[in-house]
Tab-separated table of C-alpha atoms in Angstrom:
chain	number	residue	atom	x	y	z
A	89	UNK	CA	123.051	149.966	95.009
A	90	UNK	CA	120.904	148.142	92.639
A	91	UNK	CA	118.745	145.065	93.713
A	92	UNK	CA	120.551	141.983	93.230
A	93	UNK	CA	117.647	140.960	90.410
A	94	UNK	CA	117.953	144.374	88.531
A	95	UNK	CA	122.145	143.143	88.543
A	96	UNK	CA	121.018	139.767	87.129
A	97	UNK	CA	119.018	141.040	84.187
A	98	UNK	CA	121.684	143.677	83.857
A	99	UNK	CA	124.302	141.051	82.635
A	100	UNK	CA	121.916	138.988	80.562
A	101	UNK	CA	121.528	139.890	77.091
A	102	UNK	CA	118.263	141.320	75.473
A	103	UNK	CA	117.245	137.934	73.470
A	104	UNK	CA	117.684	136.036	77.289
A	105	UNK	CA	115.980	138.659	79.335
A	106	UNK	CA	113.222	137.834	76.744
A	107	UNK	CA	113.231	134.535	76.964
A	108	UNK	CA	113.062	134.407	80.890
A	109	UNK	CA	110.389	136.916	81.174
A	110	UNK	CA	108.287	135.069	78.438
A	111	UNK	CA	108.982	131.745	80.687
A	112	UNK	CA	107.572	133.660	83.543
A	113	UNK	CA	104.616	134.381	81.564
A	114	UNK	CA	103.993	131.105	80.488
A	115	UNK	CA	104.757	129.524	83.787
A	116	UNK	CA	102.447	132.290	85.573
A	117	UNK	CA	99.475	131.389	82.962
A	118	UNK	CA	100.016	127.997	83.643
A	119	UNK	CA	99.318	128.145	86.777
A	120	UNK	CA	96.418	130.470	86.382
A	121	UNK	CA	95.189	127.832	83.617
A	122	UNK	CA	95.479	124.999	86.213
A	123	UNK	CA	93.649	127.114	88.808
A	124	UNK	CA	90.940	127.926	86.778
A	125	UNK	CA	90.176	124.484	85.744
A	126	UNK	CA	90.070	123.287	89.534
A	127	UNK	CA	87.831	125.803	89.900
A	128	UNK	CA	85.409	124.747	86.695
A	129	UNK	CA	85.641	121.196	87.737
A	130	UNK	CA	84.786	121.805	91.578
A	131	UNK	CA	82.190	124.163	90.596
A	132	UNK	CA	80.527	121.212	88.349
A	133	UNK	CA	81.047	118.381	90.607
A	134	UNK	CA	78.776	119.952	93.663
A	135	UNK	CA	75.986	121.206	90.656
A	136	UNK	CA	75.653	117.667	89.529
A	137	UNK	CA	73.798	115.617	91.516
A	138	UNK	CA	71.129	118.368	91.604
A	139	UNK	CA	70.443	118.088	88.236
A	140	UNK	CA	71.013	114.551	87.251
A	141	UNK	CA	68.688	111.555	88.017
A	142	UNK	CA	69.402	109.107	90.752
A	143	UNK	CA	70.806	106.445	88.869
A	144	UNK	CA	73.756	108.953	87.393
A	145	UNK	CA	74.195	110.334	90.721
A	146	UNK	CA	75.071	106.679	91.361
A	147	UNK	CA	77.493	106.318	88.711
A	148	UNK	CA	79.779	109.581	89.117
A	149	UNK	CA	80.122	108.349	93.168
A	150	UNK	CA	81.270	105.225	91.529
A	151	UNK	CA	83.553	107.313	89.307
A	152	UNK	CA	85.220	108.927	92.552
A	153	UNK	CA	85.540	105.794	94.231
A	154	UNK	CA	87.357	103.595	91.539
A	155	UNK	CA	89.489	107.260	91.069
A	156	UNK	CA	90.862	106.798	94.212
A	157	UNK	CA	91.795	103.259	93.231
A	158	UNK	CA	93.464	104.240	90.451
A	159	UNK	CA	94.930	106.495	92.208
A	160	UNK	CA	96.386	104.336	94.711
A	161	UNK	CA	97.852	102.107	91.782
A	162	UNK	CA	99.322	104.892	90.007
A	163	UNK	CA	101.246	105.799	93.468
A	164	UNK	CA	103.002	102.437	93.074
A	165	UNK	CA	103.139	102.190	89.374
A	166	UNK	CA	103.485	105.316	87.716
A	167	UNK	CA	105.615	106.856	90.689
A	168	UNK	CA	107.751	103.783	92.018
A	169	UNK	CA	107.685	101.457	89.288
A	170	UNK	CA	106.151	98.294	90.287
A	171	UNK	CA	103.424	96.319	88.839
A	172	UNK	CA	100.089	94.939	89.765
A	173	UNK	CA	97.211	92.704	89.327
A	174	UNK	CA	96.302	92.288	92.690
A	175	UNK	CA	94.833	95.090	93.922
A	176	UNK	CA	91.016	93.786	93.621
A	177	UNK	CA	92.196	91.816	96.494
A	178	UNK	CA	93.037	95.195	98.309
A	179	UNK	CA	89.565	96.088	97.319
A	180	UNK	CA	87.755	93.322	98.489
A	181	UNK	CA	89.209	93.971	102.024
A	182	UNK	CA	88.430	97.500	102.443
A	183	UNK	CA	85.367	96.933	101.210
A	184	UNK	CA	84.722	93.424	103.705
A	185	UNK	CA	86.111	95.264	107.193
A	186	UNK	CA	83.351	97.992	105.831
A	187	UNK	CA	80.831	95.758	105.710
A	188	UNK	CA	81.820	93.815	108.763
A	189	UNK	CA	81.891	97.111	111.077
A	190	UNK	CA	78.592	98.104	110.083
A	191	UNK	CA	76.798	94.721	109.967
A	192	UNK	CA	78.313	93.082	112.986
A	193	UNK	CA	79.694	96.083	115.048
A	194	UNK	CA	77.059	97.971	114.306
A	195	UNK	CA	79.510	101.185	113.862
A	196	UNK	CA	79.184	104.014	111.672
A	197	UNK	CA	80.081	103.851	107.883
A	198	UNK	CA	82.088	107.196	108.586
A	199	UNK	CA	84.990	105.009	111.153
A	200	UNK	CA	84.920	102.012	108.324
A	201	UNK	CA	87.409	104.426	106.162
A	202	UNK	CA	90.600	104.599	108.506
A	203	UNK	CA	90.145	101.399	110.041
A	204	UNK	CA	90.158	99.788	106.105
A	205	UNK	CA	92.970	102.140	105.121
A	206	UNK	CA	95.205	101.000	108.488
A	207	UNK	CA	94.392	97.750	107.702
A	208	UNK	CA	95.347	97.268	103.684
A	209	UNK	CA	98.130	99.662	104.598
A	210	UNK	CA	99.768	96.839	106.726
A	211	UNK	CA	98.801	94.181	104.232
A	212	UNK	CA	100.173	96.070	101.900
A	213	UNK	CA	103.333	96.150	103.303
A	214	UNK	CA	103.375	93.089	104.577
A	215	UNK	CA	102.881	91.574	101.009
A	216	UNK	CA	105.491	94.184	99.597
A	217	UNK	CA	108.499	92.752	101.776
A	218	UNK	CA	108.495	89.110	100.184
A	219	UNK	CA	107.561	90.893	96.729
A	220	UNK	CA	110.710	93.067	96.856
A	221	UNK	CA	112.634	90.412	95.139
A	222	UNK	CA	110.629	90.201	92.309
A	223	UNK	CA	110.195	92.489	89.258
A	224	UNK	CA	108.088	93.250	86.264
A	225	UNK	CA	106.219	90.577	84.998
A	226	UNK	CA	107.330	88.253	88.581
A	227	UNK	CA	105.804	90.679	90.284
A	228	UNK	CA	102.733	91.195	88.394
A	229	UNK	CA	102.675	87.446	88.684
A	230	UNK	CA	102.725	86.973	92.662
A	231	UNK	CA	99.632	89.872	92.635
A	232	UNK	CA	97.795	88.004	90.106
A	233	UNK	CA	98.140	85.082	92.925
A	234	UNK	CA	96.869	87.556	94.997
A	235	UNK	CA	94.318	88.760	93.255
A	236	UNK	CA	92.859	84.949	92.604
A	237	UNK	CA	93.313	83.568	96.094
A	238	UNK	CA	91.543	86.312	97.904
A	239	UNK	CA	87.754	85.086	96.414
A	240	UNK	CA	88.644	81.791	97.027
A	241	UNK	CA	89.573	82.507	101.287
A	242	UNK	CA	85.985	84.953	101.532
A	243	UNK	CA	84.113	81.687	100.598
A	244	UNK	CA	86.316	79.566	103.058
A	245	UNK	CA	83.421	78.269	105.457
A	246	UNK	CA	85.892	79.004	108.241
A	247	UNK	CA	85.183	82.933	107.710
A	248	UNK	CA	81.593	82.147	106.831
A	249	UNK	CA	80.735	83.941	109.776
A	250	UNK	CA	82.231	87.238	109.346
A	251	UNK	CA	82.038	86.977	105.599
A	252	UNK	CA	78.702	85.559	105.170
A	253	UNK	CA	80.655	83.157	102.816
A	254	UNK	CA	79.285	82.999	99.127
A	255	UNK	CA	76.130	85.323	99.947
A	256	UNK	CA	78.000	87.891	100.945
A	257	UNK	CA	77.019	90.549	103.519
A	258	UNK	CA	73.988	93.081	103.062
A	259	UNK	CA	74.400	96.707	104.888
A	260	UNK	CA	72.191	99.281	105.404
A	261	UNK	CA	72.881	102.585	102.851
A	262	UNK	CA	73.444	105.551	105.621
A	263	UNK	CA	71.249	108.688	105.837
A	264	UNK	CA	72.138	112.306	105.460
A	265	UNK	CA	73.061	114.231	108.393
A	266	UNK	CA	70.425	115.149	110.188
A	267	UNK	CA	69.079	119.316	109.064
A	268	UNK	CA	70.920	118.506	105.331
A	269	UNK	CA	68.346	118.600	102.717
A	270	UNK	CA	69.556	115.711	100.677
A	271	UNK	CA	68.583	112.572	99.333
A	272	UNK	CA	70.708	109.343	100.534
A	273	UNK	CA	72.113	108.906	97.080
A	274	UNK	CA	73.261	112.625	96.964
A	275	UNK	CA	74.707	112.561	100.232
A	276	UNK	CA	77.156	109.849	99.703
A	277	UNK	CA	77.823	111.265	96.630
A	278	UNK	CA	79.032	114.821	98.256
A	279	UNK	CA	80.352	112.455	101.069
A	280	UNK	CA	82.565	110.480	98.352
A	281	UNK	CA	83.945	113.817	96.788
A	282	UNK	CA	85.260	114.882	100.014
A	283	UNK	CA	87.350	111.845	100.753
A	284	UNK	CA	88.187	111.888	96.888
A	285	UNK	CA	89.910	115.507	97.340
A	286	UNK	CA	91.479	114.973	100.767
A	287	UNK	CA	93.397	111.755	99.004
A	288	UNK	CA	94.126	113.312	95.823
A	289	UNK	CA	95.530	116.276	97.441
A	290	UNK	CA	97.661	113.687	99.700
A	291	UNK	CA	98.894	111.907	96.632
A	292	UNK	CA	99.798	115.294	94.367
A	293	UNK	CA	101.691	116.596	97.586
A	294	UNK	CA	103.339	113.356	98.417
A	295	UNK	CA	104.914	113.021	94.662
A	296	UNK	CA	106.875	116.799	95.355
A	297	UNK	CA	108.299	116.119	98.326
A	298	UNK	CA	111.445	113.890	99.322
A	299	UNK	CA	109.849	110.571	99.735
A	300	UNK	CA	107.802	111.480	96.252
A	301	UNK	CA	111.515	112.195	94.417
A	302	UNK	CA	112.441	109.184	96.003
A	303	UNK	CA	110.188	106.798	94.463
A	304	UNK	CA	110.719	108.122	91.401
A	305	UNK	CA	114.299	107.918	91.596
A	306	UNK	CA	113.503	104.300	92.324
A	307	UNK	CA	111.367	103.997	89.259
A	308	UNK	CA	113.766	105.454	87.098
A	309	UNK	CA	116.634	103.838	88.344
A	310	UNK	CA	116.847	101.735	91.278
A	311	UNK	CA	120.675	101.167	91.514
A	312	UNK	CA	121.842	104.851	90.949
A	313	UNK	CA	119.023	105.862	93.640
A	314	UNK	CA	120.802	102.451	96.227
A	315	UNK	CA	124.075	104.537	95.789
A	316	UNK	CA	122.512	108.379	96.928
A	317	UNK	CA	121.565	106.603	99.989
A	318	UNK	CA	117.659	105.711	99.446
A	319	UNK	CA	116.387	102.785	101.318
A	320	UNK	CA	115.015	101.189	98.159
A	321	UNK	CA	113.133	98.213	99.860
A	322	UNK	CA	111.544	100.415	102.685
A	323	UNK	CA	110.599	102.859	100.215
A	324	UNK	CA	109.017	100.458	97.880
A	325	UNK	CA	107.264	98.381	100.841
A	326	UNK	CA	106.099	101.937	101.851
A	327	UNK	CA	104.417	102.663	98.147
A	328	UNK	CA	102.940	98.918	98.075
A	329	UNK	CA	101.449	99.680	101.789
A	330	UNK	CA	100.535	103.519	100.826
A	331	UNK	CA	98.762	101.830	97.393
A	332	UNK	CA	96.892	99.720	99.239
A	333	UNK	CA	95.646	102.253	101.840
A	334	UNK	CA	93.788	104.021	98.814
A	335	UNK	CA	92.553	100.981	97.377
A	336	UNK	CA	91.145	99.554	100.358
A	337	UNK	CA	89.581	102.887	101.454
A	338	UNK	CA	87.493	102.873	97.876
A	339	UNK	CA	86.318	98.833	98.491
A	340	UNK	CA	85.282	100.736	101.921
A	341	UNK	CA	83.636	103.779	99.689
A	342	UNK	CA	82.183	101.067	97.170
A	343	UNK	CA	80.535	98.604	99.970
A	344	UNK	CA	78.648	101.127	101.433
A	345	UNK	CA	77.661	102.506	98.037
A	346	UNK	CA	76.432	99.344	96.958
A	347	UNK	CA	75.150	98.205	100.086
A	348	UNK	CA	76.391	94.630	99.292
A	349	UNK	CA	79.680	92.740	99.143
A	350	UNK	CA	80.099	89.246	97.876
A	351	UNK	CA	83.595	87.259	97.010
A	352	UNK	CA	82.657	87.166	93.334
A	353	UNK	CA	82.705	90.568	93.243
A	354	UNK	CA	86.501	91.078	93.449
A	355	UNK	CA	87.805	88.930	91.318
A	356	UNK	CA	90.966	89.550	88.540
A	357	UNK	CA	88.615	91.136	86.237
A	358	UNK	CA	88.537	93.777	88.789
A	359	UNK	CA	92.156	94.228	89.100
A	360	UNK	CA	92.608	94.176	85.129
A	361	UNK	CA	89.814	97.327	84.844
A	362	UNK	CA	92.125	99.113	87.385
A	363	UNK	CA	94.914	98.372	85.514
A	364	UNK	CA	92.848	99.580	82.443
A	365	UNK	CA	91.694	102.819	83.980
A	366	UNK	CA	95.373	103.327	85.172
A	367	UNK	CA	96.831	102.869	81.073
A	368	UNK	CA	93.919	105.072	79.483
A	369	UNK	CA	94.359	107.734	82.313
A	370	UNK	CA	97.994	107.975	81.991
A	371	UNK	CA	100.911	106.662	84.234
A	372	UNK	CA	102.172	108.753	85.959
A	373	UNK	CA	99.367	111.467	86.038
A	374	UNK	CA	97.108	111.666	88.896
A	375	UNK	CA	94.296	113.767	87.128
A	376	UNK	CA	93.937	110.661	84.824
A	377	UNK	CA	92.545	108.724	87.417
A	378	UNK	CA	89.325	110.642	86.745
A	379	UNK	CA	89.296	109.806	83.077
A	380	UNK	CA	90.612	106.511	83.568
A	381	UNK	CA	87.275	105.554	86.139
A	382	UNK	CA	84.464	107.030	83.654
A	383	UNK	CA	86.538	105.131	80.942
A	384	UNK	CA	86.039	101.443	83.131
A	385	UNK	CA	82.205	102.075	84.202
A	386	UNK	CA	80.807	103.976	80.614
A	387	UNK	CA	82.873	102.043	77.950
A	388	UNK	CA	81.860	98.603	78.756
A	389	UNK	CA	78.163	99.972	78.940
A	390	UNK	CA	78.552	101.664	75.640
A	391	UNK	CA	79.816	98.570	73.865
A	392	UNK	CA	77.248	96.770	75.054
A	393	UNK	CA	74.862	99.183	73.511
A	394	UNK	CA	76.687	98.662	70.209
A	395	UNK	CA	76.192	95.287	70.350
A	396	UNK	CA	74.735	92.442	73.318
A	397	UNK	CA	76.128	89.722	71.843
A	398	UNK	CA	79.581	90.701	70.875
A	399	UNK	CA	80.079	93.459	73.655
A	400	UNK	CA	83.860	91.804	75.056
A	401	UNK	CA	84.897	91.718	71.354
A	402	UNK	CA	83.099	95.339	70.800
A	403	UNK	CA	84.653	96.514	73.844
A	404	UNK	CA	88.398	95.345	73.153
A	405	UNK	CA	88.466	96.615	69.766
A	406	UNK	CA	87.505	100.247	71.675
A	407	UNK	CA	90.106	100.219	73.747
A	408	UNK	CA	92.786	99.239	71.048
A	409	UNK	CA	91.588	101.869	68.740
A	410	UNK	CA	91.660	104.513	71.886
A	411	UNK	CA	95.828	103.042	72.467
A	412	UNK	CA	96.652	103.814	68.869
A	413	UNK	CA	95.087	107.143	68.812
A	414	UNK	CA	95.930	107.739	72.394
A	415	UNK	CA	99.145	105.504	72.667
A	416	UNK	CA	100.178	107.804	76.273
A	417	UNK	CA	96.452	107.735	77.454
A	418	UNK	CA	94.801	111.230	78.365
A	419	UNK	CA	98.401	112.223	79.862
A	420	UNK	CA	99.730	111.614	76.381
A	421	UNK	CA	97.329	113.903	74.642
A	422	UNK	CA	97.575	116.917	76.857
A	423	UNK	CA	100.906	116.631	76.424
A	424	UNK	CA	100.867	116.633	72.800
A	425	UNK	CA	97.897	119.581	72.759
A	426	UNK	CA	100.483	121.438	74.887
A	427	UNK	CA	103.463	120.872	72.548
A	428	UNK	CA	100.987	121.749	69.004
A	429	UNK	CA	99.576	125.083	71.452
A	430	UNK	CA	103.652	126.029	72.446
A	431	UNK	CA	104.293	125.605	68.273
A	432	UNK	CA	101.690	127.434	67.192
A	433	UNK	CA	102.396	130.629	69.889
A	434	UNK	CA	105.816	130.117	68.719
A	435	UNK	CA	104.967	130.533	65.245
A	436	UNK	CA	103.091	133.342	65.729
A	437	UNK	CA	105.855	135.693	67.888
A	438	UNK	CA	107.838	134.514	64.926
């Protein structure tokens, strides 16, 4: 008796058993194509800060660390639908409870990441229950609150204390493992890329499982995914506290990059670059986050190279130029590379 495969192509006709083995194909070099540029891109990320200068070395761990940010926002915008300008505040207390630890507690920068991520997780969903009756630009409204209060409430001379109020807080930048033969700047560099893969891998594999379909379902349409069953306001207090767990662990990542935290530091212009590097990345695409990060730290630089004096106007007109050419983001492009490559091949077995 035949295999029940070899029974399934039997029945289908030539032109179909074509057209699934050439969508095997393509799926199979997709993958490979995927595989191969994770490799590439891991292989370049641990060569770089042995051949770049100090300063860059500082720059790309700044790159991972507003990535993960971006990631986190993407998680609750381009998976679950809900809108933001408030996650500087997020920021600021990862990056504060970092400080705090290390200055105060004298503990170790390495225990600063899950005790900011437990705590902006529970902010986050704390602040997600009252915001679940608000949506679109209400909610982008209550974070912008948010996002303005929070300087205001570091400075308060009741914290002044723990927050060193409008000076801020000064930490010491961590050395190397003992036995590793690396400079400060490329350790926390190496250090940053690890927690930058371990959450990126957590955020692609939360997106294809239940809860991921789930949010989406949300995004896409929050009454039909009320009548499957989903428990739309746990879910989306969940994404809000999830969001915030990645946001706060990169304010962690940033303070002891910087070595310095101060209230004027996380203000809305903050949350508005996130929000930028979110939009040029793509919504919904995790791998943007990458793009979207170099796009908020080099851009503004390069404008200002352009021109001092007008480098907000310079700046600006960049980024609407880069929406009309780019009106997706980088998400948008690859997908219309992919659709001119899938024409082209087409035209060709034609």
């Amino acid at each position: 008796m035949p295999p029940a495969s070899s029974m399934q192509h039997a029945s289908e006709t030539p032109i179909e058993l074509a057209a699934v083995l050439g969508g095997t194909q393509s799926t199979q070099r997709s993958v490979d194509l995927k595989l191969l540029t994770g490799v590439a891109v891991l292989i370049v990320a641990v060569v770089l800060p042995f051949v770049l200068h100090t300063f860059f070395i500082f720059q790309m761990t700044m790159v991972l660390i507003y990535a993960i940010a971006i990631i986190g926002l993407n998680l609750l915008t381009g998976f679950n639908g809900q809108f933001s300008l408030g996650h500087a505040a997020f920021y600021a207390i990862g990056a504060y409870t970092a400080a705090i630890m290390m200055d105060k507690g004298d503990i170790s920068y390495v225990w600063t990441l899950p005790v900011s991520a437990a705590i902006c997780f529970v902010f986050g969903f704390l602040f997600g229950l009252p915001a679940l009756r608000l949506e679109g630009i209400y909610l982008a409204l209550a974070t912008f609150a948010l996002s303005i209060a929070t300087p205001q409430i570091l400075k308060f001379s009741l914290f002044e204390h723990w927050t060193g109020g409008v000076q801020g807080l000064v930490i010491t930048k961590p050395d190397p493992p003992a036995g590793l033969p690396l400079t400060q700047d490329q350790w926390l560099y190496f250090f940053t890329l690890i927690v930058t893969f371990l959450l990126f891998a957590v955020a692609q594999n939360l997106i294809r499982t239940r809860t991921g379909r789930a949010m989406m379902a949300i995004r896409d349409n929050p009454l039909a995914a009320r009548s499957m069953g989903i428990n739309t306001p746990l879910y989306k207090a969940l994404t809000f506290g999830v969001s915030a767990l990645y946001t706060g662990v990169a304010g962690a990542l940033g303070a002891i990059v910087l070595q310095f935290v101060a209230p004027d530091s996380f203000t809305i212009s903050l949350s508005v670059a996130l929000v930028v590097g979110l939009v040029v990345g793509g919504v919904g695409w995790l791998p943007g986050a990458f793009f979207g990060a170099a796009f908020i730290l080099f851009v503004p630089n390069v404008a200002e190279h352009f021109s001092k004096g007008l480098s907000g106007a310079t700046y600006g007109l960049m980024l609407v130029v880069l929406m009309l050419v780019m009106p997706g983001g980088c998400a948008g492009l690859l997908r219309l590379l992919r659709t001119l490559r899938n024409a082209a091949s087409s035209a060709n077995n034609g």
